[in-house]
Amino acid sequence: MSGVWETGEPRCQAALAVLASLCRARPPPLGLDVETCRSFELEPPERSPSAADAGTSVSLLTVVVIVCGVALVAVFLFLFWKLCWMPWRNKEASSPSSANPSPEALQSPSSRGNMADKLKDPNTLGFLEAAVKISHTSPDIPAEVQRSVKEHIMRHTRLQRQTTEPASSTRHTSFKRHLPRQMHVSSVDYGNELPPAAEQPTSIGRIKPELYKQKSVEGDDAKTEAKTCGKINFSLRYDYENETLIVRILKAFDLPAKDFCGSSDPYVKIYLLPDRKCKLQTRVHRKTLNPTFDENFHFPVPYEELADRKLHLSVFDFDRFSRHDMIGEVILDNLFEASDLSQETSIWKDIQYATSESVDLGEIMFSLCYLPTAGRLTLTVIKCRNLKAMDITGYSDPYVKVSLLCDGRRLKKKKTTIKKNTLNPVYNEAIIFDIPPENMDQVSLLISVMDYDRVGHNEIIGVCRVGISAEGLGRDHWNEMLAYPRKPIAHWHSLVEGNPRL
């Protein structure tokens, strides 16, 4: 066929041109396929997309759009169910229908009368509480209805609180019999008719220990300012090689004048308690109120015993022809207050006013615990330490006597067991007193440490007192017990000289 094409005959060329145009036609005529065009070395016709293919594409696009739309609708419905439907349904389930009356019903006169009648019924307490909660936010409830509802609920609450108070116990009968007549101890009656005083809170509710504690702190500060007699400067250091405590008295400042000339002749005595046999003393400085001593004193003592020792400094005014006048004293209870004593540490202390040297009688440790519901006060005597030796053997036979006092009168007394030949007895014995709550602010306890003698009268070693009328730590210990009921509160108390007849 290629040879015929090259000869250039007009007819053949015309036929081939017609065939070529048919092959390039869109769409090609029937009976003309690709193989025929290729046999004449002509370009085959390009096949155009059919209508079926276009329809298939449109159908797929439509399905994709529909699926996306359904998915978006499903997501929207799920979010609406989570955010709106569930909280609303929970709110409706939690709020009863009776707690949400209509405003028209509340505003009608008949509903007001019915509600006022129902206020007297204790069985409608749940409805009343719900009405009170609504009244905080709903202005539709009348003001008189809100006030009556609140008064009824408060009265009902007070009555319930009063019924939980303990009834007057027979254990308190003996205590009340010993009280003075002017105290007018009243017993609480929980019958059908409550006295007017029953609606008032009991004495336990009126106790405010923080007020007492604040008063105690202020009172102690005022006494400290009134009784200070200058300052003293000293230093402490412990010699580990020689097992010796080195006390260095440096100087004193602003001492009071004891002589007629407006000056003093001061000197200092040093004790390491509880040992009073070892007494050291500085030189006397003539006619000065600001002496500089700068003297060292050595006390042989093991390092393990330093925690139980106290440093006692007594400042005196020297008189040649009469008894020396005491200016004041300083007692350092904790030797490790400023440092661990490995290095010399300077300490300034206020000199407390004193007319005579205080004798170290020892200390007692006890705990206080009060149960308001049972009206029971428990004093647990734990132990004593560094008691004063009362026998010629250098020991004592101590026991503890606890007296219950009211307006200076002793109502009851109880004792512990006797510990033989010791200055550091351990007891761990509980002493119980039955005291009604309304009388706790009228009583106090006197704790006396006694020395037992087989022949003759028992000698008193020292006493301490706790109660509202006590001073210092005795009052603070009592107030702390009242502030934390049902909890044992333990403290160390220093013994002082007291009246043995109490």
Short mmCIF file of C-alpha atoms in Angstrom, two decimals:
data_model
loop_
_atom_site.label_atom_id
_atom_site.label_comp_id
_atom_site.label_asym_id
_atom_site.label_seq_id
_atom_site.Cartn_x
_atom_site.Cartn_y
_atom_site.Cartn_z
CA MET A 1 0.00 0.00 0.00
CA SER A 2 2.93 2.28 0.60
CA GLY A 3 4.00 1.86 -3.01
CA VAL A 4 0.60 2.99 -4.31
CA TRP A 5 0.80 6.03 -2.01
CA GLU A 6 4.11 7.03 -3.45
CA THR A 7 3.06 6.75 -7.18
CA GLY A 8 0.88 9.77 -6.67
CA GLU A 9 -2.06 8.59 -8.68
CA PRO A 10 -4.88 11.03 -8.10
CA ARG A 11 -7.57 8.55 -7.32
CA CYS A 12 -5.57 6.55 -4.88
CA GLN A 13 -4.45 9.68 -3.17
CA ALA A 14 -8.03 10.94 -2.95
CA ALA A 15 -9.22 7.61 -1.54
CA LEU A 16 -6.49 7.58 1.03
CA ALA A 17 -7.30 11.16 2.00
CA VAL A 18 -10.96 10.22 2.48
CA LEU A 19 -9.91 7.20 4.56
CA ALA A 20 -7.56 9.31 6.63
CA SER A 21 -10.31 11.84 7.30
CA LEU A 22 -12.63 9.00 8.33
CA CYS A 23 -9.99 7.65 10.69
CA ARG A 24 -9.62 11.07 12.30
CA ALA A 25 -13.37 11.60 12.55
CA ARG A 26 -14.95 11.92 16.04
CA PRO A 27 -16.57 9.46 16.46
CA PRO A 28 -15.28 7.12 13.72
CA PRO A 29 -17.89 5.56 11.39
CA LEU A 30 -19.11 2.04 11.88
CA GLY A 31 -16.95 -0.69 10.41
CA LEU A 32 -13.74 1.30 10.71
CA ASP A 33 -11.57 0.05 13.51
CA VAL A 34 -8.03 0.72 14.65
CA GLU A 35 -6.48 -2.23 12.81
CA THR A 36 -7.75 -0.96 9.44
CA CYS A 37 -6.26 2.48 10.00
CA ARG A 38 -2.95 0.96 11.10
CA SER A 39 -2.83 -1.28 7.99
CA PHE A 40 -2.86 1.88 5.83
CA GLU A 41 -0.28 3.49 8.21
CA LEU A 42 -2.79 6.16 9.22
CA GLU A 43 -3.32 7.70 12.72
CA PRO A 44 -6.02 5.80 14.67
CA PRO A 45 -8.87 7.82 16.11
CA GLU A 46 -8.72 8.75 19.84
CA ARG A 47 -11.54 7.21 21.80
CA SER A 48 -13.61 9.74 23.72
CA PRO A 49 -15.08 8.92 27.12
CA SER A 50 -18.44 7.34 26.81
CA ALA A 51 -21.62 8.48 28.54
CA ALA A 52 -21.51 5.41 30.79
CA ASP A 53 -18.13 6.43 32.23
CA ALA A 54 -19.40 9.97 32.94
CA GLY A 55 -22.46 8.61 34.71
CA THR A 56 -20.33 6.34 36.86
CA SER A 57 -18.16 9.28 38.01
CA VAL A 58 -21.21 11.35 38.95
CA SER A 59 -22.68 8.46 40.91
CA LEU A 60 -19.46 7.94 42.91
CA LEU A 61 -19.25 11.65 43.72
CA THR A 62 -22.86 11.65 44.88
CA VAL A 63 -22.25 8.65 47.20
CA VAL A 64 -19.18 10.33 48.76
CA VAL A 65 -21.11 13.54 49.47
CA ILE A 66 -24.01 11.63 51.02
CA VAL A 67 -21.69 9.60 53.29
CA CYS A 68 -19.89 12.76 54.50
CA GLY A 69 -23.20 14.48 55.23
CA VAL A 70 -24.48 11.52 57.26
CA ALA A 71 -21.23 11.44 59.26
CA LEU A 72 -21.48 15.17 60.07
CA VAL A 73 -25.10 14.79 61.20
CA ALA A 74 -24.13 11.85 63.44
CA VAL A 75 -21.30 13.85 65.07
CA PHE A 76 -23.61 16.81 65.67
CA LEU A 77 -26.26 14.59 67.30
CA PHE A 78 -23.66 12.94 69.57
CA LEU A 79 -22.30 16.29 70.78
CA PHE A 80 -25.82 17.60 71.41
CA TRP A 81 -26.64 14.48 73.47
CA LYS A 82 -23.50 14.83 75.58
CA LEU A 83 -23.63 18.58 76.22
CA CYS A 84 -27.35 19.28 76.53
CA TRP A 85 -29.46 16.21 77.03
CA MET A 86 -27.45 14.43 79.77
CA PRO A 87 -27.05 17.44 82.18
CA TRP A 88 -30.70 18.40 81.75
CA ARG A 89 -31.85 14.86 82.47
CA ASN A 90 -29.64 14.63 85.61
CA LYS A 91 -30.97 17.95 86.84
CA GLU A 92 -34.54 16.82 86.44
CA ALA A 93 -33.81 13.51 88.20
CA SER A 94 -32.12 15.25 91.19
CA SER A 95 -34.80 17.92 91.79
CA PRO A 96 -38.11 16.50 93.08
CA SER A 97 -41.31 17.86 91.71
CA SER A 98 -42.50 18.87 95.16
CA ALA A 99 -39.47 21.18 95.66
CA ASN A 100 -40.31 23.31 92.62
CA PRO A 101 -43.81 24.73 93.01
CA SER A 102 -45.20 27.12 90.47
CA PRO A 103 -45.03 30.88 91.16
CA GLU A 104 -48.80 31.23 90.72
CA ALA A 105 -49.41 28.70 93.47
CA LEU A 106 -46.99 30.48 95.81
CA GLN A 107 -48.55 33.88 95.16
CA SER A 108 -52.12 32.75 95.74
CA PRO A 109 -53.58 33.50 99.22
CA SER A 110 -54.84 29.95 99.69
CA SER A 111 -51.34 28.50 99.14
CA ARG A 112 -49.90 30.93 101.69
CA GLY A 113 -52.37 29.77 104.31
CA ASN A 114 -51.67 26.09 103.62
CA MET A 115 -47.90 26.64 103.87
CA ALA A 116 -48.26 28.51 107.16
CA ASP A 117 -50.26 25.57 108.54
CA LYS A 118 -47.67 23.06 107.37
CA LEU A 119 -44.85 24.92 109.10
CA LYS A 120 -46.00 23.45 112.42
CA ASP A 121 -45.73 19.89 111.15
CA PRO A 122 -42.24 18.36 111.78
CA ASN A 123 -42.84 15.77 109.04
CA THR A 124 -42.55 18.48 106.38
CA LEU A 125 -38.94 19.31 107.30
CA GLY A 126 -37.61 18.08 103.97
CA PHE A 127 -40.02 20.34 102.08
CA LEU A 128 -39.11 23.31 104.30
CA GLU A 129 -35.39 22.86 103.75
CA ALA A 130 -35.95 22.71 100.01
CA ALA A 131 -38.11 25.87 100.19
CA VAL A 132 -35.37 27.69 102.07
CA LYS A 133 -32.84 26.74 99.41
CA ILE A 134 -35.15 28.07 96.69
CA SER A 135 -35.78 31.31 98.58
CA HIS A 136 -32.16 32.37 98.16
CA THR A 137 -32.57 32.68 94.41
CA SER A 138 -36.33 32.99 93.75
CA PRO A 139 -37.90 36.41 94.49
CA ASP A 140 -41.40 35.03 93.98
CA ILE A 141 -41.68 33.52 97.48
CA PRO A 142 -43.20 36.01 99.94
CA ALA A 143 -40.90 37.49 102.57
CA GLU A 144 -43.06 36.40 105.52
CA VAL A 145 -43.03 32.79 104.31
CA GLN A 146 -39.23 32.83 104.02
CA ARG A 147 -38.82 34.24 107.56
CA SER A 148 -41.20 31.71 109.10
CA VAL A 149 -39.47 28.83 107.31
CA LYS A 150 -36.03 29.94 108.53
CA GLU A 151 -37.22 30.41 112.13
CA HIS A 152 -38.84 26.98 112.19
CA ILE A 153 -35.73 25.24 110.84
CA MET A 154 -33.39 27.06 113.25
CA ARG A 155 -35.65 26.19 116.20
CA HIS A 156 -35.78 22.55 115.14
CA THR A 157 -31.97 22.47 114.77
CA ARG A 158 -31.46 23.91 118.26
CA LEU A 159 -33.77 21.34 119.76
CA GLN A 160 -31.89 18.52 118.05
CA ARG A 161 -28.54 19.89 119.28
CA GLN A 162 -29.85 20.13 122.85
CA THR A 163 -30.98 16.53 122.83
CA THR A 164 -27.41 15.39 122.06
CA GLU A 165 -26.03 16.97 125.25
CA PRO A 166 -25.27 14.48 128.04
CA ALA A 167 -27.79 14.11 130.79
CA SER A 168 -26.81 14.98 134.33
CA SER A 169 -24.88 11.98 135.64
CA THR A 170 -25.11 10.61 139.15
CA ARG A 171 -21.29 10.73 139.27
CA HIS A 172 -21.51 14.53 139.53
CA THR A 173 -23.83 14.50 142.55
CA SER A 174 -21.03 14.38 145.08
CA PHE A 175 -19.18 17.16 143.28
CA LYS A 176 -22.23 19.44 143.28
CA ARG A 177 -22.88 18.70 146.96
CA HIS A 178 -19.45 20.12 147.86
CA LEU A 179 -19.91 23.31 145.84
CA PRO A 180 -20.76 26.59 147.64
CA ARG A 181 -24.42 27.60 147.67
CA GLN A 182 -23.84 30.86 145.83
CA MET A 183 -22.64 28.96 142.74
CA HIS A 184 -26.21 27.70 142.00
CA VAL A 185 -25.31 24.53 140.11
CA SER A 186 -28.28 23.71 137.87
CA SER A 187 -29.18 20.34 136.46
CA VAL A 188 -30.41 20.07 132.89
CA ASP A 189 -33.93 18.67 132.48
CA TYR A 190 -34.81 17.12 129.14
CA GLY A 191 -38.49 16.55 129.63
CA ASN A 192 -41.36 17.61 127.45
CA GLU A 193 -41.04 21.28 128.46
CA LEU A 194 -37.66 22.82 127.91
CA PRO A 195 -36.69 25.75 130.19
CA PRO A 196 -35.79 29.04 128.51
CA ALA A 197 -32.15 28.55 129.46
CA ALA A 198 -32.03 25.29 127.50
CA GLU A 199 -32.13 27.20 124.24
CA GLN A 200 -28.92 29.02 125.19
CA PRO A 201 -25.59 27.31 124.48
CA THR A 202 -23.89 25.57 127.38
CA SER A 203 -20.75 26.81 129.13
CA ILE A 204 -18.62 24.60 126.88
CA GLY A 205 -19.80 26.62 123.89
CA ARG A 206 -18.91 29.87 125.64
CA ILE A 207 -15.32 28.91 126.49
CA LYS A 208 -12.81 30.68 124.23
CA PRO A 209 -9.33 29.42 125.10
CA GLU A 210 -7.66 31.73 122.59
CA LEU A 211 -8.89 34.72 124.59
CA TYR A 212 -7.39 33.31 127.75
CA LYS A 213 -4.14 32.52 125.97
CA GLN A 214 -3.89 36.01 124.55
CA LYS A 215 -4.52 37.45 127.99
CA SER A 216 -1.86 35.16 129.42
CA VAL A 217 0.72 36.26 126.88
CA GLU A 218 -0.03 39.92 127.39
CA GLY A 219 0.06 39.53 131.16
CA ASP A 220 3.38 37.68 131.06
CA ASP A 221 4.89 40.36 128.82
CA ALA A 222 3.80 43.11 131.18
CA LYS A 223 5.26 41.27 134.17
CA THR A 224 8.50 40.66 132.32
CA GLU A 225 8.86 44.33 131.47
CA ALA A 226 8.13 45.31 135.08
CA LYS A 227 10.54 42.79 136.65
CA THR A 228 13.60 43.05 134.41
CA CYS A 229 16.71 44.37 136.19
CA GLY A 230 19.15 44.89 133.36
CA LYS A 231 20.95 42.44 131.10
CA ILE A 232 23.85 40.06 131.42
CA ASN A 233 26.19 38.76 128.72
CA PHE A 234 27.90 35.36 128.97
CA SER A 235 29.21 32.61 126.68
CA LEU A 236 29.21 28.79 126.73
CA ARG A 237 31.65 26.26 125.29
CA TYR A 238 32.21 22.56 125.94
CA ASP A 239 35.71 21.05 126.17
CA TYR A 240 35.34 17.53 124.76
CA GLU A 241 38.83 16.41 125.79
CA ASN A 242 38.43 17.25 129.47
CA GLU A 243 34.60 16.82 129.53
CA THR A 244 34.15 20.27 131.00
CA LEU A 245 31.57 23.00 130.40
CA ILE A 246 33.26 26.42 130.25
CA VAL A 247 31.06 29.34 131.31
CA ARG A 248 32.48 32.79 130.62
CA ILE A 249 30.81 35.75 132.35
CA LEU A 250 31.49 38.76 130.12
CA LYS A 251 29.60 41.78 131.43
CA ALA A 252 26.34 43.19 132.77
CA PHE A 253 24.43 46.24 131.61
CA ASP A 254 21.97 48.70 133.17
CA LEU A 255 21.83 47.18 136.68
CA PRO A 256 19.59 48.83 139.30
CA ALA A 257 21.19 50.93 142.05
CA LYS A 258 21.16 49.29 145.49
CA ASP A 259 23.29 51.76 147.48
CA PHE A 260 22.38 55.23 148.71
CA CYS A 261 25.00 56.75 146.46
CA GLY A 262 23.06 55.64 143.36
CA SER A 263 25.41 52.79 142.47
CA SER A 264 26.00 49.08 143.25
CA ASP A 265 28.83 46.66 143.95
CA PRO A 266 27.75 43.71 141.74
CA TYR A 267 29.06 40.17 141.51
CA VAL A 268 27.65 36.93 140.02
CA LYS A 269 27.14 33.44 141.46
CA ILE A 270 27.08 30.53 139.01
CA TYR A 271 25.36 27.16 139.54
CA LEU A 272 24.93 24.18 137.20
CA LEU A 273 21.64 22.74 138.44
CA PRO A 274 20.53 20.46 139.93
CA ASP A 275 23.92 20.42 141.70
CA ARG A 276 24.03 23.36 144.13
CA LYS A 277 27.09 22.15 146.00
CA CYS A 278 29.38 23.40 143.24
CA LYS A 279 29.01 27.18 143.51
CA LEU A 280 31.35 29.55 141.65
CA GLN A 281 31.53 33.32 141.98
CA THR A 282 33.01 36.32 140.14
CA ARG A 283 34.98 39.20 141.67
CA VAL A 284 33.15 42.19 143.13
CA HIS A 285 33.18 45.34 140.99
CA ARG A 286 32.90 48.52 143.02
CA LYS A 287 30.44 51.33 142.34
CA THR A 288 29.26 50.50 138.83
CA LEU A 289 26.02 49.65 137.12
CA ASN A 290 27.73 48.30 133.98
CA PRO A 291 30.43 45.92 135.21
CA THR A 292 32.80 44.02 132.92
CA PHE A 293 33.74 40.65 134.47
CA ASP A 294 35.43 38.61 131.70
CA GLU A 295 36.01 35.52 133.89
CA ASN A 296 35.95 31.80 133.01
CA PHE A 297 34.41 29.04 135.14
CA HIS A 298 34.74 25.28 134.59
CA PHE A 299 32.11 22.66 135.45
CA PRO A 300 33.15 19.00 135.03
CA VAL A 301 30.14 17.25 133.51
CA PRO A 302 29.73 14.48 130.87
CA TYR A 303 28.35 15.63 127.54
CA GLU A 304 25.40 13.21 127.82
CA GLU A 305 24.17 14.95 131.00
CA LEU A 306 24.10 18.46 129.54
CA ALA A 307 20.53 18.02 128.31
CA ASP A 308 19.34 17.57 131.93
CA ARG A 309 21.36 20.46 133.38
CA LYS A 310 20.40 24.12 133.87
CA LEU A 311 22.62 27.16 134.22
CA HIS A 312 21.66 29.46 137.10
CA LEU A 313 23.19 32.93 137.40
CA SER A 314 22.43 35.04 140.51
CA VAL A 315 23.47 38.72 140.53
CA PHE A 316 24.12 40.24 143.99
CA ASP A 317 25.08 43.62 145.41
CA PHE A 318 27.95 43.35 147.89
CA ASP A 319 27.52 45.00 151.32
CA ARG A 320 30.41 45.02 153.78
CA PHE A 321 28.42 45.39 157.01
CA SER A 322 25.07 43.79 156.16
CA ARG A 323 23.49 41.00 154.19
CA HIS A 324 24.13 41.08 150.45
CA ASP A 325 21.15 42.27 148.41
CA MET A 326 20.02 40.15 145.50
CA ILE A 327 19.56 42.09 142.25
CA GLY A 328 18.10 39.31 140.11
CA GLU A 329 18.70 35.97 138.47
CA VAL A 330 18.91 34.21 135.10
CA ILE A 331 18.00 30.55 134.53
CA LEU A 332 18.98 28.94 131.21
CA ASP A 333 16.87 25.78 130.92
CA ASN A 334 18.35 24.59 127.62
CA LEU A 335 22.13 24.75 127.34
CA PHE A 336 21.88 24.01 123.62
CA GLU A 337 19.61 27.01 123.00
CA ALA A 338 22.16 29.00 120.98
CA SER A 339 24.51 26.32 119.57
CA ASP A 340 25.84 22.79 120.05
CA LEU A 341 28.59 24.15 122.39
CA SER A 342 31.37 23.08 120.04
CA GLN A 343 32.33 26.74 119.66
CA GLU A 344 32.08 29.62 122.10
CA THR A 345 28.71 31.34 121.69
CA SER A 346 27.78 34.69 123.24
CA ILE A 347 24.33 34.94 124.88
CA TRP A 348 22.41 37.98 126.19
CA LYS A 349 19.69 37.44 128.81
CA ASP A 350 17.39 39.69 130.81
CA ILE A 351 17.97 39.61 134.55
CA GLN A 352 14.71 38.72 136.28
CA TYR A 353 13.86 40.44 139.54
CA ALA A 354 14.20 38.27 142.67
CA THR A 355 14.57 38.94 146.37
CA SER A 356 16.14 35.60 147.27
CA GLU A 357 17.80 32.74 145.47
CA SER A 358 15.27 30.36 144.00
CA VAL A 359 15.83 26.82 145.16
CA ASP A 360 15.51 24.17 142.47
CA LEU A 361 12.90 21.76 143.81
CA GLY A 362 12.62 19.67 140.65
CA GLU A 363 10.05 19.19 137.90
CA ILE A 364 6.97 17.07 137.35
CA MET A 365 5.49 15.90 134.06
CA PHE A 366 1.77 15.17 133.79
CA SER A 367 -0.95 15.22 131.13
CA LEU A 368 -4.50 16.61 131.21
CA CYS A 369 -7.46 15.27 129.23
CA TYR A 370 -11.12 16.32 129.52
CA LEU A 371 -14.18 14.55 128.07
CA PRO A 372 -17.04 17.09 127.84
CA THR A 373 -19.72 14.50 127.06
CA ALA A 374 -18.86 12.41 130.13
CA GLY A 375 -17.78 15.29 132.38
CA ARG A 376 -14.54 13.49 133.23
CA LEU A 377 -11.13 15.06 133.86
CA THR A 378 -8.13 12.72 133.73
CA LEU A 379 -4.73 13.77 135.11
CA THR A 380 -1.96 11.28 134.34
CA VAL A 381 1.14 11.65 136.52
CA ILE A 382 4.00 10.52 134.26
CA LYS A 383 7.28 11.17 136.11
CA CYS A 384 9.43 13.63 138.09
CA ARG A 385 13.06 14.60 137.75
CA ASN A 386 15.76 16.30 139.81
CA LEU A 387 13.70 16.37 142.99
CA LYS A 388 15.15 17.92 146.10
CA ALA A 389 16.74 15.42 148.50
CA MET A 390 14.79 15.38 151.75
CA ASP A 391 16.46 12.46 153.63
CA ILE A 392 19.93 12.24 155.16
CA THR A 393 20.77 9.53 152.63
CA GLY A 394 20.61 12.08 149.80
CA TYR A 395 17.36 10.66 148.40
CA SER A 396 13.62 11.00 148.93
CA ASP A 397 10.54 8.77 149.03
CA PRO A 398 8.28 10.84 146.77
CA TYR A 399 4.60 10.48 145.96
CA VAL A 400 2.17 12.88 144.26
CA LYS A 401 -1.01 14.25 145.80
CA VAL A 402 -3.61 15.95 143.56
CA SER A 403 -6.26 18.20 145.13
CA LEU A 404 -9.41 19.49 143.41
CA LEU A 405 -10.00 23.11 144.49
CA CYS A 406 -13.00 25.38 144.06
CA ASP A 407 -12.92 28.97 145.35
CA GLY A 408 -10.04 28.13 147.66
CA ARG A 409 -11.74 25.08 149.16
CA ARG A 410 -10.45 21.56 148.67
CA LEU A 411 -13.25 19.29 147.41
CA LYS A 412 -11.34 16.06 146.77
CA LYS A 413 -7.79 14.71 146.92
CA LYS A 414 -6.14 11.62 145.46
CA LYS A 415 -2.63 10.17 145.71
CA THR A 416 -0.22 8.04 143.73
CA THR A 417 1.96 5.23 145.00
CA ILE A 418 5.22 5.89 146.89
CA LYS A 419 8.56 5.44 145.11
CA LYS A 420 11.39 4.58 147.50
CA ASN A 421 14.91 6.11 147.50
CA THR A 422 14.83 8.07 144.23
CA LEU A 423 14.95 11.63 142.98
CA ASN A 424 13.63 10.72 139.49
CA PRO A 425 10.49 8.62 140.07
CA VAL A 426 8.34 7.24 137.24
CA TYR A 427 4.61 6.79 137.99
CA ASN A 428 2.39 6.57 134.87
CA GLU A 429 -0.72 6.63 137.06
CA ALA A 430 -4.08 8.18 136.13
CA ILE A 431 -6.19 10.23 138.54
CA ILE A 432 -9.82 10.89 137.52
CA PHE A 433 -12.22 13.60 138.69
CA ASP A 434 -15.88 13.93 137.65
CA ILE A 435 -16.55 17.61 136.88
CA PRO A 436 -19.63 18.89 134.96
CA PRO A 437 -18.82 21.07 131.93
CA GLU A 438 -20.55 24.13 133.40
CA ASN A 439 -18.16 24.10 136.39
CA MET A 440 -14.84 23.77 134.55
CA ASP A 441 -14.16 27.51 134.78
CA GLN A 442 -14.58 27.46 138.58
CA VAL A 443 -12.15 24.71 139.59
CA SER A 444 -8.39 24.20 139.60
CA LEU A 445 -5.92 21.44 140.47
CA LEU A 446 -3.10 21.63 143.00
CA ILE A 447 -0.36 19.05 142.37
CA SER A 448 1.92 18.47 145.38
CA VAL A 449 5.03 16.30 145.42
CA MET A 450 5.48 14.91 148.93
CA ASP A 451 8.26 13.02 150.72
CA TYR A 452 6.98 10.08 152.72
CA ASP A 453 8.36 9.66 156.26
CA ARG A 454 7.62 6.58 158.32
CA VAL A 455 7.98 8.56 161.53
CA GLY A 456 6.51 12.05 161.75
CA HIS A 457 4.73 14.18 159.18
CA ASN A 458 5.28 13.87 155.45
CA GLU A 459 7.28 16.78 154.07
CA ILE A 460 6.31 18.73 151.00
CA ILE A 461 8.94 18.97 148.26
CA GLY A 462 7.15 21.36 145.90
CA VAL A 463 3.81 22.20 144.29
CA CYS A 464 2.36 23.47 141.02
CA ARG A 465 -1.12 24.59 140.09
CA VAL A 466 -3.22 24.38 136.90
CA GLY A 467 -6.55 26.04 136.17
CA ILE A 468 -8.20 29.23 134.94
CA SER A 469 -7.02 31.09 138.06
CA ALA A 470 -3.43 29.80 137.79
CA GLU A 471 -0.53 31.79 136.35
CA GLY A 472 1.91 31.18 133.51
CA LEU A 473 2.24 27.62 132.27
CA GLY A 474 -0.48 26.36 134.64
CA ARG A 475 -3.11 28.53 132.95
CA ASP A 476 -1.80 27.85 129.44
CA HIS A 477 -1.86 24.07 130.05
CA TRP A 478 -5.47 24.27 131.26
CA ASN A 479 -6.61 26.37 128.29
CA GLU A 480 -4.89 24.02 125.85
CA MET A 481 -6.75 21.08 127.42
CA LEU A 482 -10.09 22.89 126.94
CA ALA A 483 -9.21 23.84 123.37
CA TYR A 484 -8.46 20.20 122.42
CA PRO A 485 -11.00 17.96 124.24
CA ARG A 486 -10.53 14.19 124.32
CA LYS A 487 -6.79 14.63 123.67
CA PRO A 488 -4.10 14.21 126.38
CA ILE A 489 -1.88 17.31 126.68
CA ALA A 490 1.45 16.75 128.53
CA HIS A 491 3.90 19.37 129.85
CA TRP A 492 6.79 19.70 132.29
CA HIS A 493 6.03 21.93 135.29
CA SER A 494 8.60 23.38 137.70
CA LEU A 495 7.90 22.87 141.41
CA VAL A 496 7.71 25.85 143.72
CA GLU A 497 7.37 26.18 147.45
CA GLY A 498 3.79 25.83 148.64
CA ASN A 499 1.51 25.50 151.62
CA PRO A 500 1.55 21.91 152.91
CA ARG A 501 -1.92 22.25 154.45
CA LEU A 502 -3.45 22.30 150.95
#
